[in-house]
mmCIF file of C-alpha atoms in Angstrom:
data_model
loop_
_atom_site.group_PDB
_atom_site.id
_atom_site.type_symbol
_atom_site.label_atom_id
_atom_site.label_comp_id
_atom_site.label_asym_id
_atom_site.label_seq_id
_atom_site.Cartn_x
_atom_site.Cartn_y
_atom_site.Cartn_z
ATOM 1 C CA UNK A 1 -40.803 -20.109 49.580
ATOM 2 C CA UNK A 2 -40.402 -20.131 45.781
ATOM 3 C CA UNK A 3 -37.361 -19.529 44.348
ATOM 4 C CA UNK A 4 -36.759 -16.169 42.530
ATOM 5 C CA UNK A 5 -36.963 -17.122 38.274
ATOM 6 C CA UNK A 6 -33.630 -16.699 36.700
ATOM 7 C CA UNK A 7 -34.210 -14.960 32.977
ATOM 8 C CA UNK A 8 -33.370 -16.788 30.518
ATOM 9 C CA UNK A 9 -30.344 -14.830 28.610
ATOM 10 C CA UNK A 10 -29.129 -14.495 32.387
ATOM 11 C CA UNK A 11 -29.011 -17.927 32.915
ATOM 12 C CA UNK A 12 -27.122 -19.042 29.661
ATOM 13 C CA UNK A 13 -24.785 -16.241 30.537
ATOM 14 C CA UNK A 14 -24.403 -17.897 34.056
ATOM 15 C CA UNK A 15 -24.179 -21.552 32.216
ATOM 16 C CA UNK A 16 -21.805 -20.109 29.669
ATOM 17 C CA UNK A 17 -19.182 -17.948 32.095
ATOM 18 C CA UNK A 18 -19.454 -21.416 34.399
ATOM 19 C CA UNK A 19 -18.184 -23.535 31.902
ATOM 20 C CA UNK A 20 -15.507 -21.563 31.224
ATOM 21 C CA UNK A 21 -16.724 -20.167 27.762
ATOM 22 C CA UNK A 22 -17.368 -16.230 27.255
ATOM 23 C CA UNK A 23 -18.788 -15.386 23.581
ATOM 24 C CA UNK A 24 -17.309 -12.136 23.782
ATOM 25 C CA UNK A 25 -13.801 -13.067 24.231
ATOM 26 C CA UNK A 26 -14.480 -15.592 21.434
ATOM 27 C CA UNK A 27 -15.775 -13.016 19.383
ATOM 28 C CA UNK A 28 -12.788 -11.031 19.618
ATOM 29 C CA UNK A 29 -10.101 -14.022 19.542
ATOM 30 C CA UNK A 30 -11.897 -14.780 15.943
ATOM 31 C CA UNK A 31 -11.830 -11.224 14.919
ATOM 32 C CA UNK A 32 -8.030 -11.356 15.790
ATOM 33 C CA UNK A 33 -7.089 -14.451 14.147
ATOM 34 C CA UNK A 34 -8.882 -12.755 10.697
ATOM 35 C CA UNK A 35 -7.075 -9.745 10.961
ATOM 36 C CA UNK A 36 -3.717 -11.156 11.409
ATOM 37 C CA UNK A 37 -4.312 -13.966 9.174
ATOM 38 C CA UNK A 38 -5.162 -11.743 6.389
ATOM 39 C CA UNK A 39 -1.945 -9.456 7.414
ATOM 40 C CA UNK A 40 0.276 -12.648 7.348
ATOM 41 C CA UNK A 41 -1.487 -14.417 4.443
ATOM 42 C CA UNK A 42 -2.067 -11.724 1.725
ATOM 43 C CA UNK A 43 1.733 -11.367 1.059
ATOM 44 C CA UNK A 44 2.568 -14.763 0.834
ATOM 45 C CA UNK A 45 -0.108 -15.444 -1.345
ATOM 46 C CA UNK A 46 0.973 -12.449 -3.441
ATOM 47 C CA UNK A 47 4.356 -13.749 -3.775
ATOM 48 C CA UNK A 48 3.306 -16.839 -5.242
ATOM 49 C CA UNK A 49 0.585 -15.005 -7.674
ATOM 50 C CA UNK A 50 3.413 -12.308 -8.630
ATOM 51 C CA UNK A 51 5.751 -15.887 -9.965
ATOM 52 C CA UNK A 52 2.681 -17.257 -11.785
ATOM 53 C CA UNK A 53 1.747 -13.841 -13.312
ATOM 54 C CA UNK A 54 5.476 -13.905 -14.588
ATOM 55 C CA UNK A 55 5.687 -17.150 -15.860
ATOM 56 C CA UNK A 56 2.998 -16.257 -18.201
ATOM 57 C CA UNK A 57 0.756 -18.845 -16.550
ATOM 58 C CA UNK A 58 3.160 -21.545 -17.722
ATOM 59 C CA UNK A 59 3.487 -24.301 -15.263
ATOM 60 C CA UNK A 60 6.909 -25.508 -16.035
ATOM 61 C CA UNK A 61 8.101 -22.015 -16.100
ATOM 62 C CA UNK A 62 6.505 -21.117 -12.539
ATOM 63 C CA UNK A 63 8.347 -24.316 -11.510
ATOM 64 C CA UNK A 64 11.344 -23.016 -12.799
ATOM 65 C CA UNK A 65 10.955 -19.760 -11.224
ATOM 66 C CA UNK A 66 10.345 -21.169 -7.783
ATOM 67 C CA UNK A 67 13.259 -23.220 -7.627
ATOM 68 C CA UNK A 68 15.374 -20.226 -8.220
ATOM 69 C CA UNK A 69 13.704 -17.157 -6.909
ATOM 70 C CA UNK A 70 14.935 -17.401 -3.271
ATOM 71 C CA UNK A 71 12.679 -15.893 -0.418
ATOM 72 C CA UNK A 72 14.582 -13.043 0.208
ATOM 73 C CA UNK A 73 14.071 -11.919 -3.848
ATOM 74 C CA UNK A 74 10.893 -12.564 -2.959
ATOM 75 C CA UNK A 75 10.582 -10.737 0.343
ATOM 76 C CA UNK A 76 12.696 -7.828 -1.368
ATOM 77 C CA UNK A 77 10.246 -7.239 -4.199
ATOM 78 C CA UNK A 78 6.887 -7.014 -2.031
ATOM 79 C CA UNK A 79 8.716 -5.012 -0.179
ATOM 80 C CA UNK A 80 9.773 -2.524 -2.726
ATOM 81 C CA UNK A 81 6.000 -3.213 -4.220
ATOM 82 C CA UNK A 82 3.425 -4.590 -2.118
ATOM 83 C CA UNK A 83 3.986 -2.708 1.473
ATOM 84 C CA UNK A 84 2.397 0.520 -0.578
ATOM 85 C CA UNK A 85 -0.320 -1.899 -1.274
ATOM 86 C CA UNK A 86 -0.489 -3.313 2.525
ATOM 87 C CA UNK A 87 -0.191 0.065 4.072
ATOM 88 C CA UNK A 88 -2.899 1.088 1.924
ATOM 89 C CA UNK A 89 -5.154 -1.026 3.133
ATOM 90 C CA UNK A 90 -4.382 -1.201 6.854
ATOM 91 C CA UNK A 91 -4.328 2.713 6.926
ATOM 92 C CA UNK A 92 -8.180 2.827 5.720
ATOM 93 C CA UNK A 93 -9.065 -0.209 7.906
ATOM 94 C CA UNK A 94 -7.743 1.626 11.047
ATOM 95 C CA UNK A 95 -8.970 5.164 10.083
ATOM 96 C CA UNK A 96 -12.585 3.743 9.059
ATOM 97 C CA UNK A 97 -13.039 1.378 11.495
ATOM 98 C CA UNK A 98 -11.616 4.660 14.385
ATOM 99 C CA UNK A 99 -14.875 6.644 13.083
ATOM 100 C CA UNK A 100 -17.163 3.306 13.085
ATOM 101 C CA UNK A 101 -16.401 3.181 16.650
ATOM 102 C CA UNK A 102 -16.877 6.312 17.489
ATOM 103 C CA UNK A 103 -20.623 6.462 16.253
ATOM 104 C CA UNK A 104 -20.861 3.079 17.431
ATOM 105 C CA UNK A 105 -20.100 3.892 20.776
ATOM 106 C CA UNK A 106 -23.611 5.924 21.386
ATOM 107 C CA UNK A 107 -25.852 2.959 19.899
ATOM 108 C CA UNK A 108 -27.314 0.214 21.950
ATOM 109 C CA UNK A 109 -24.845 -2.244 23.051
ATOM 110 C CA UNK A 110 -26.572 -4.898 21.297
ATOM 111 C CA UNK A 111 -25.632 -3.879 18.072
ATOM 112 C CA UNK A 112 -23.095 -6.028 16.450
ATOM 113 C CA UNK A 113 -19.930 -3.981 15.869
ATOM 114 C CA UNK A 114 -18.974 -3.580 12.505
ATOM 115 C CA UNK A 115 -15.567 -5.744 11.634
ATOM 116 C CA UNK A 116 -13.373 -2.914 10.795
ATOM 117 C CA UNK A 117 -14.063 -1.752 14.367
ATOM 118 C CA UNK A 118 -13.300 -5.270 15.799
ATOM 119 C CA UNK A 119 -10.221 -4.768 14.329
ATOM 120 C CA UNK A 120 -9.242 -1.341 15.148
ATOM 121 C CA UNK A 121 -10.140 -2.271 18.958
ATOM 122 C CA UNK A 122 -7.652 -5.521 18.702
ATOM 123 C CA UNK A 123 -5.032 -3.770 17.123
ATOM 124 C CA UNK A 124 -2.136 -2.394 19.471
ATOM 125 C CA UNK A 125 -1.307 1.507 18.837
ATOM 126 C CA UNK A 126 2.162 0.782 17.858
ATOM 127 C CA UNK A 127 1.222 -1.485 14.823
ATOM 128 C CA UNK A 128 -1.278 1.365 13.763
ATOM 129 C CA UNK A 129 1.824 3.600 13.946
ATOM 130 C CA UNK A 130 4.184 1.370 12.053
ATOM 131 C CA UNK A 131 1.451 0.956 9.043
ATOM 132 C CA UNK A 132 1.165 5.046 9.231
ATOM 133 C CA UNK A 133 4.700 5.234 8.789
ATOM 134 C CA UNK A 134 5.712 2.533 6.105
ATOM 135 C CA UNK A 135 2.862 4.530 3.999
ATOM 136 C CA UNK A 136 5.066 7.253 4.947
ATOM 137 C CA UNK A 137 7.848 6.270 3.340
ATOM 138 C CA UNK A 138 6.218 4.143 0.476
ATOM 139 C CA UNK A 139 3.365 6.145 -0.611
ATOM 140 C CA UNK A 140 3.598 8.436 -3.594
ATOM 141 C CA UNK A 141 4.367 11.689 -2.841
ATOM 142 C CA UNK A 142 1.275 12.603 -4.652
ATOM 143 C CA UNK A 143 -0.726 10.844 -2.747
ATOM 144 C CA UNK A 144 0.690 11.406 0.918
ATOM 145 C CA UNK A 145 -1.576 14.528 1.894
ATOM 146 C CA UNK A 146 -4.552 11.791 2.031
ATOM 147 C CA UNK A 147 -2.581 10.301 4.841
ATOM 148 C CA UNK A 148 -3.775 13.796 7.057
ATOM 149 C CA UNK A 149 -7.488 13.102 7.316
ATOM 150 C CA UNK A 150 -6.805 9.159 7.350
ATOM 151 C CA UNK A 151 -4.573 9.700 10.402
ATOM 152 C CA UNK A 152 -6.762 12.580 12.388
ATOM 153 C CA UNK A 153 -9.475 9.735 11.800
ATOM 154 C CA UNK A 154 -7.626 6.900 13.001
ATOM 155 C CA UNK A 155 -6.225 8.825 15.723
ATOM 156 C CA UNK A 156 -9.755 10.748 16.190
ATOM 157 C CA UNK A 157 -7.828 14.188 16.364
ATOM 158 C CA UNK A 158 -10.256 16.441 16.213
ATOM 159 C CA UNK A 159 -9.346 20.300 16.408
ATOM 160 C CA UNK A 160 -10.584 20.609 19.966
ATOM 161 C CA UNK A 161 -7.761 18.471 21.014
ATOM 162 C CA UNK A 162 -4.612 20.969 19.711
ATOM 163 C CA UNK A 163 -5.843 23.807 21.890
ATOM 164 C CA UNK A 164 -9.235 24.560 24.911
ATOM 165 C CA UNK A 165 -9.712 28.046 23.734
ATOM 166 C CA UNK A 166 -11.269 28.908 20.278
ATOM 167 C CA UNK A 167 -9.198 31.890 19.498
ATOM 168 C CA UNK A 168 -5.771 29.223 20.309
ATOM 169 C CA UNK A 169 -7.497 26.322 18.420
ATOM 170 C CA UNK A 170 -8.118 28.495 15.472
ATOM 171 C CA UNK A 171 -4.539 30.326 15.096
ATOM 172 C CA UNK A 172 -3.168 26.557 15.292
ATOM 173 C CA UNK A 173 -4.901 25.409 12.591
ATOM 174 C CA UNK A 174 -4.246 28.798 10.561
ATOM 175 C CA UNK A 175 -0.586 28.027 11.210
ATOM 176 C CA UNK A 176 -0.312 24.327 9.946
ATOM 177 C CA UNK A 177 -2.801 25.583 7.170
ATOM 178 C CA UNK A 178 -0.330 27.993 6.132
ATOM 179 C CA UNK A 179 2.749 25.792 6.650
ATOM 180 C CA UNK A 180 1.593 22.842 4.812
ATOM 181 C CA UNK A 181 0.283 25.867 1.766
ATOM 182 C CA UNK A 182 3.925 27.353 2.030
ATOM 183 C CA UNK A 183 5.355 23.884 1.185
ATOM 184 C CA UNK A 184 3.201 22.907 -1.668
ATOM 185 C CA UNK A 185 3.071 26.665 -3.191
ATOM 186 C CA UNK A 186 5.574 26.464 -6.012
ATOM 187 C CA UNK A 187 4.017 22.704 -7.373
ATOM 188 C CA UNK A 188 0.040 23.991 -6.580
ATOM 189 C CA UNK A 189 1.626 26.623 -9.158
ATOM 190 C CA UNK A 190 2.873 24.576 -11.431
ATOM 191 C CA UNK A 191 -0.195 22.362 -11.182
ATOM 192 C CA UNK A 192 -2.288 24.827 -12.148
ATOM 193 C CA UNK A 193 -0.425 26.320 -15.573
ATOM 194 C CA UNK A 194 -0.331 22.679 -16.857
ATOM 195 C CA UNK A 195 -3.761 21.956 -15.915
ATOM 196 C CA UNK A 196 -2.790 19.291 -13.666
ATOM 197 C CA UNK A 197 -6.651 19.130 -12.197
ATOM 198 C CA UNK A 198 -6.391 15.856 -10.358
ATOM 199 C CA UNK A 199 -3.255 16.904 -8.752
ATOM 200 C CA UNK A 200 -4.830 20.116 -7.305
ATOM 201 C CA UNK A 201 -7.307 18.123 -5.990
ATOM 202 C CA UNK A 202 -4.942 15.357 -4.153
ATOM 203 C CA UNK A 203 -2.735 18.375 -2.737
ATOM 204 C CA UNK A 204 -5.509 20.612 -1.534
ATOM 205 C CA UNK A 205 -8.514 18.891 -0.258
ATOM 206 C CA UNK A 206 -6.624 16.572 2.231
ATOM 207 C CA UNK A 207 -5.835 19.146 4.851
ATOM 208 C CA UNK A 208 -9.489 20.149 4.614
ATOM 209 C CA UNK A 209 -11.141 17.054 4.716
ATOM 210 C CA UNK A 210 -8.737 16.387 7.925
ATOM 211 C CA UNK A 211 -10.630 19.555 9.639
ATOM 212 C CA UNK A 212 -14.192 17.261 9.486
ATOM 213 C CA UNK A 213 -13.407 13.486 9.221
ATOM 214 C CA UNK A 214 -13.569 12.513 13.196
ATOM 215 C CA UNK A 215 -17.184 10.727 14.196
ATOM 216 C CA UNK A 216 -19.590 10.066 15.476
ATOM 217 C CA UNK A 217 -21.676 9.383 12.451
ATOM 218 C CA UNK A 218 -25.426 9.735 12.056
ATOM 219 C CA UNK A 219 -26.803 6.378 13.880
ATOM 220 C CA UNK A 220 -29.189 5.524 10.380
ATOM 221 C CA UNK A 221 -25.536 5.486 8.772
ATOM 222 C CA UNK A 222 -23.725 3.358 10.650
ATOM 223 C CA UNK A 223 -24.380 -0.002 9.469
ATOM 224 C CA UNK A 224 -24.742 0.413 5.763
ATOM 225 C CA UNK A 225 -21.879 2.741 5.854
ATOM 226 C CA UNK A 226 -20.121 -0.004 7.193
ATOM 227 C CA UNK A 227 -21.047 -2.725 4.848
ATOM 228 C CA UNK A 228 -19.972 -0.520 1.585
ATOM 229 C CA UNK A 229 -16.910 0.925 3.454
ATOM 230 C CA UNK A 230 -15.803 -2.494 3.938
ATOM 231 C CA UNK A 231 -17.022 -3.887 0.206
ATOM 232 C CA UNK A 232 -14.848 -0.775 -1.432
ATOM 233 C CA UNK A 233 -11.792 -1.478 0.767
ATOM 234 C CA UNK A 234 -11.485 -4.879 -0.526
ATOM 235 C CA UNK A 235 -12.375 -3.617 -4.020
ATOM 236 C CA UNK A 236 -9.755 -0.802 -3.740
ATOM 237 C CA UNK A 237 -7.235 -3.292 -2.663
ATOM 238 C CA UNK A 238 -8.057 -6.019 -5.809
ATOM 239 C CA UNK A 239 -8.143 -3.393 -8.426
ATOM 240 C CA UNK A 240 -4.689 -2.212 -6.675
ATOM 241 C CA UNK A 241 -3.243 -5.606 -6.745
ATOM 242 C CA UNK A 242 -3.455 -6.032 -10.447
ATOM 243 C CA UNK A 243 -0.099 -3.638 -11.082
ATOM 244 C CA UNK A 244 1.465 -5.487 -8.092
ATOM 245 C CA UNK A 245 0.895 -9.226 -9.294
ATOM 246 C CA UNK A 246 2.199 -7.901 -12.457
ATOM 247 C CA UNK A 247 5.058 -6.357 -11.725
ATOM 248 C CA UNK A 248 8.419 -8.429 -12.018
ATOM 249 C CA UNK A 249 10.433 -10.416 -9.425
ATOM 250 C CA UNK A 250 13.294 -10.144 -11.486
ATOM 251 C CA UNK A 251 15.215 -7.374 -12.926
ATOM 252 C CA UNK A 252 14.749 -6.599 -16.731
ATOM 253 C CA UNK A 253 17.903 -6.335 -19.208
ATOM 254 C CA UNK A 254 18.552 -6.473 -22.330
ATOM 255 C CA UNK A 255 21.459 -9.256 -23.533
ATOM 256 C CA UNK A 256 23.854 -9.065 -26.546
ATOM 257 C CA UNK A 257 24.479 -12.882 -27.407
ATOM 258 C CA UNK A 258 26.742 -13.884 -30.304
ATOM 259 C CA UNK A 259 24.019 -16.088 -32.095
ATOM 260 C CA UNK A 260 26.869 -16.866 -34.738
ATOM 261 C CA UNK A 261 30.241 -15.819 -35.622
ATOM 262 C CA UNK A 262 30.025 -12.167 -36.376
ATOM 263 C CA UNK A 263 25.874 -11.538 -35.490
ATOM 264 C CA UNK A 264 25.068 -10.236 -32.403
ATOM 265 C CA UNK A 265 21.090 -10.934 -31.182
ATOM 266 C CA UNK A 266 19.477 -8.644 -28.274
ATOM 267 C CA UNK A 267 18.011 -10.638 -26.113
ATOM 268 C CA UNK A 268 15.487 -8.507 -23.995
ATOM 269 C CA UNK A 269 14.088 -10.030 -20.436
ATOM 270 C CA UNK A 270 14.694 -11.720 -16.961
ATOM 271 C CA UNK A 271 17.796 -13.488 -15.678
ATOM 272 C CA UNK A 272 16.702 -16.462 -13.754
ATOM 273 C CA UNK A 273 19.801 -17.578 -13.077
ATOM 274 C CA UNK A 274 23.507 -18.268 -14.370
ATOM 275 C CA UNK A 275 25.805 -21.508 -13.880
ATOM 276 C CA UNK A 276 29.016 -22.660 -15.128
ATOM 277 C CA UNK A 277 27.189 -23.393 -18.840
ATOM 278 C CA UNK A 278 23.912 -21.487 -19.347
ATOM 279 C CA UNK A 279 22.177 -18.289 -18.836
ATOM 280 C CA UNK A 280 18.776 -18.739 -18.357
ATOM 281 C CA UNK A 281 16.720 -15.664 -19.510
ATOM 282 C CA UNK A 282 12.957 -15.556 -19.398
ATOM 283 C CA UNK A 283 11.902 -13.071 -22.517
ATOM 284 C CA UNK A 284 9.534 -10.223 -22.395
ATOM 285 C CA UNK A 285 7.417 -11.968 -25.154
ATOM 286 C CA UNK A 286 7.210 -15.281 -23.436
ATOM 287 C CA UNK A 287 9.344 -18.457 -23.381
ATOM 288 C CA UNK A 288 12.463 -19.664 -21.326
ATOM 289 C CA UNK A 289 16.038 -19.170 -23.539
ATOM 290 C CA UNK A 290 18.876 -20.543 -22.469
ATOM 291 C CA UNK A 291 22.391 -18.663 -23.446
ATOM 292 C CA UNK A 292 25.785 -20.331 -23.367
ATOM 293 C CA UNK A 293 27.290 -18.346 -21.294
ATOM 294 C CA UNK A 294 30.183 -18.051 -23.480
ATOM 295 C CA UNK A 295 28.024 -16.255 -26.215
ATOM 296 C CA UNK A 296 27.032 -13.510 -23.957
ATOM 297 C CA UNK A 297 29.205 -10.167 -25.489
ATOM 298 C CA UNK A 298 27.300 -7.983 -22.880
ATOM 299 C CA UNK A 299 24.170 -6.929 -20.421
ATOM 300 C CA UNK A 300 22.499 -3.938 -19.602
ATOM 301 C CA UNK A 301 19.740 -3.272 -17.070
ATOM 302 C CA UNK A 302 16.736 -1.471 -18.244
ATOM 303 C CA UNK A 303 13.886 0.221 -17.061
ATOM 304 C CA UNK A 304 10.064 -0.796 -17.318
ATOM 305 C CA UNK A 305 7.099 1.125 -18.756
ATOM 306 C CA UNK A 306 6.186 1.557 -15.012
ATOM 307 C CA UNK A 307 8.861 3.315 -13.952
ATOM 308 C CA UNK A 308 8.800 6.178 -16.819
ATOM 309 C CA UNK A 309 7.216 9.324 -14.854
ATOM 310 C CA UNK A 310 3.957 10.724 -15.949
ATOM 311 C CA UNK A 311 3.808 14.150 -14.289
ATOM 312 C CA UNK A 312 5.956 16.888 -14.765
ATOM 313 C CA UNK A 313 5.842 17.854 -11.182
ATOM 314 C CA UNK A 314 8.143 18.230 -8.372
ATOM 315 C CA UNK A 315 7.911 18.743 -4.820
ATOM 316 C CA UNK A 316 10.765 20.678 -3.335
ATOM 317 C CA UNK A 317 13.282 18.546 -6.036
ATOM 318 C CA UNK A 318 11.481 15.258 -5.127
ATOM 319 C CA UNK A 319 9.095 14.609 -8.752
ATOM 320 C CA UNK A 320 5.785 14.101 -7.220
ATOM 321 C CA UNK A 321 5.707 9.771 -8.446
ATOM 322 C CA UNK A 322 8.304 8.973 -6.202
ATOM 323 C CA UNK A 323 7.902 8.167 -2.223
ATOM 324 C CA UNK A 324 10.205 9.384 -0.089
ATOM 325 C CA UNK A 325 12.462 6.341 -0.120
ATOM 326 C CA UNK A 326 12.893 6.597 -3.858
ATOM 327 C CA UNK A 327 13.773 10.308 -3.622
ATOM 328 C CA UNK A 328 16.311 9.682 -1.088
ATOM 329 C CA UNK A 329 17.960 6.682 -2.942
ATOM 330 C CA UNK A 330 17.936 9.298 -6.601
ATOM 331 C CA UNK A 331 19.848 11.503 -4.256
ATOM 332 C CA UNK A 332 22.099 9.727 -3.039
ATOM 333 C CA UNK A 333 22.431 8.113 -6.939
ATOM 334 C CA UNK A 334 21.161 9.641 -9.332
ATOM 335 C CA UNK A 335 18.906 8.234 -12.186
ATOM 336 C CA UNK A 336 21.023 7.238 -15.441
ATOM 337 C CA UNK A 337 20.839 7.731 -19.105
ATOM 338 C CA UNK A 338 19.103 5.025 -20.368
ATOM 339 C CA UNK A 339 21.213 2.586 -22.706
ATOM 340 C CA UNK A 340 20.671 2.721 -26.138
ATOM 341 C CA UNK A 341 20.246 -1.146 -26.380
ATOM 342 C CA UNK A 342 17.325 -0.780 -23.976
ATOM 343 C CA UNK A 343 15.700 1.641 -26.748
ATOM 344 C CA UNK A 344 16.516 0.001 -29.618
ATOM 345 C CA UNK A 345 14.808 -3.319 -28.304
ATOM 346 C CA UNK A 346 11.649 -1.868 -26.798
#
């Protein structure tokens, strides 16, 4: 009797799961080992753009700045800078690549699954939560009400989920309408007298884009949804590194040095670091000055042009620029006068 004939595909499966080799879980250890090497990568690699950036592209002065910038300044300022960056881009990947798989879910199986959705599906629901919550605390308060449809979407929350019964469902939904309105009433307000249209925007359309943003998606969509979705994330994310690479490891003050007996010289820029002989200052304009240390008369520390507020706009006393850490910290110390010297020099 002849023997029944194996198909083809069949039999490389049988060959492959054999030998001990399954493309699928190879697929999915590769799509692992891209998402966490980009998590783990991207800041370090930021770190050492951010001291190049700073040095003014010098190589001596980079040098300089890496033998005395210590990890932990280093860790501090991404911290303080980058994580709005990271979360940024981890909160679209998760809520983008949530709806991908959605929609994906009712195609063929043999349709390649878009990455985002690779690494949505690899990515443990406690991480998701953690990068939901440091853009909680790090995000501009301005932009925070974009985290509600990004985290119905990554969560897939749909309003069928709060409540069986339409008449329930809709009251619900009424309620946190009207609660989240109530909040924002006094600064939609004042949004609206100074003519604050991008503002209005950012506070009001959130909540109702959250009502509509869960899948699935249109099958035709999919895929080249998928391929600009992901081609805008990473251009989002390079157009928002720019203030980040640029933005200083190193605090910015302004130094009185005695150049000569009786003439004081303001000395605006970085402390790199201080011994027993020299204070090594890299300037705002460029170049690496070193200050006896016994001709400094006195130091102030200054703000940048970053940090001067654009919007006159508050949020229940919290001005609408800061995230939620920085409102805390400005009430527990408030923001002082700016020295004079730091005016005089600018």
């Amino acid at each position: 009797m002849t023997a029944p004939a194996v198909p083809q595909d069949l039999g490389a499966t049988t060959v492959a799961v054999r030998d001990g080799w399954d493309p699928a879980v190879e697929r999915r250890a590769r799509a692992s080992q891209s998402f966490w090497t980009a998590v783990v990568g991207v800041p370090a690699i930021f770190s050492v753009l951010r001291l190049g950036v700073e040095a003014g592209g010098e190589l001596q002065t980079t040098l300089l700045l890496v033998a005395n910038v210590g990890p932990v300044n280093l860790l501090a300022g991404f911290l303080t800078t980058a994580a709005r960056l990271l979360s940024t881009g981890l909160v679209a990947v998760f809520a983008l690549g949530a709806v991908l798989r959605v929609s994906v879910e009712r195609m063929p199986p043999a349709v390649r699954r878009p990455l985002f959705v690779r690494w949505a599906d690899l990515t443990p629901a406690w991480f998701v939560l953690a990068s939901f919550l440091t853009a909680l605390v790090t995000w501009q308060l301005l932009y925070l009400p974009l985290l509600l449809p990004a985290f119905v979407a990554a969560f897939q929350l749909t309003p069928a989920r709060l409540h069986e019964h339409v008449v329930p469902r809709t009251l619900l939904v009424v309620a946190l309408l009207g609660g989240y309105g109530w909040l924002l009433a006094p600064t939609l307000v004042d949004a609206w007298q100074q003519r604050e249209l991008l503002v209005l925007a950012l506070l009001v359309a959130p909540p109702l884009l959250a009502l509509a943003v869960t899948g699935p998606l249109p099958g035709a969509v999919i895929r080249p949804l998928a391929s600009v979705t992901e081609a805008a994330v990473l251009a989002m994310l390079v157009w928002a590194a720019l203030p980040v690479i640029t933005t200083p490891v190193l605090p910015l003050t302004v130094t009185t040095v005695e150049s000569s007996p009786g003439v004081t010289e303001d000395v605006r820029g970085h402390v790199v670091t201080v011994d027993d002989v020299n204070m090594v200052l890299l300037q705002e304009r460029g170049g690496v000055r070193y200050v006896p240390v016994d001709d400094v008369r006195a130091q102030v520390l200054c703000p940048s042009e970053e940090e001067l507020p654009r919007h006159r706009l508050r949020i229940r006393d919290y001005h609408v620029e800061d995230s939620l850490l920085e409102g805390l910290g400005r009430r527990v110390r408030p923001v002082h006068r700016t020295d004079a010297a730091c005016r005089a020099v600018h």
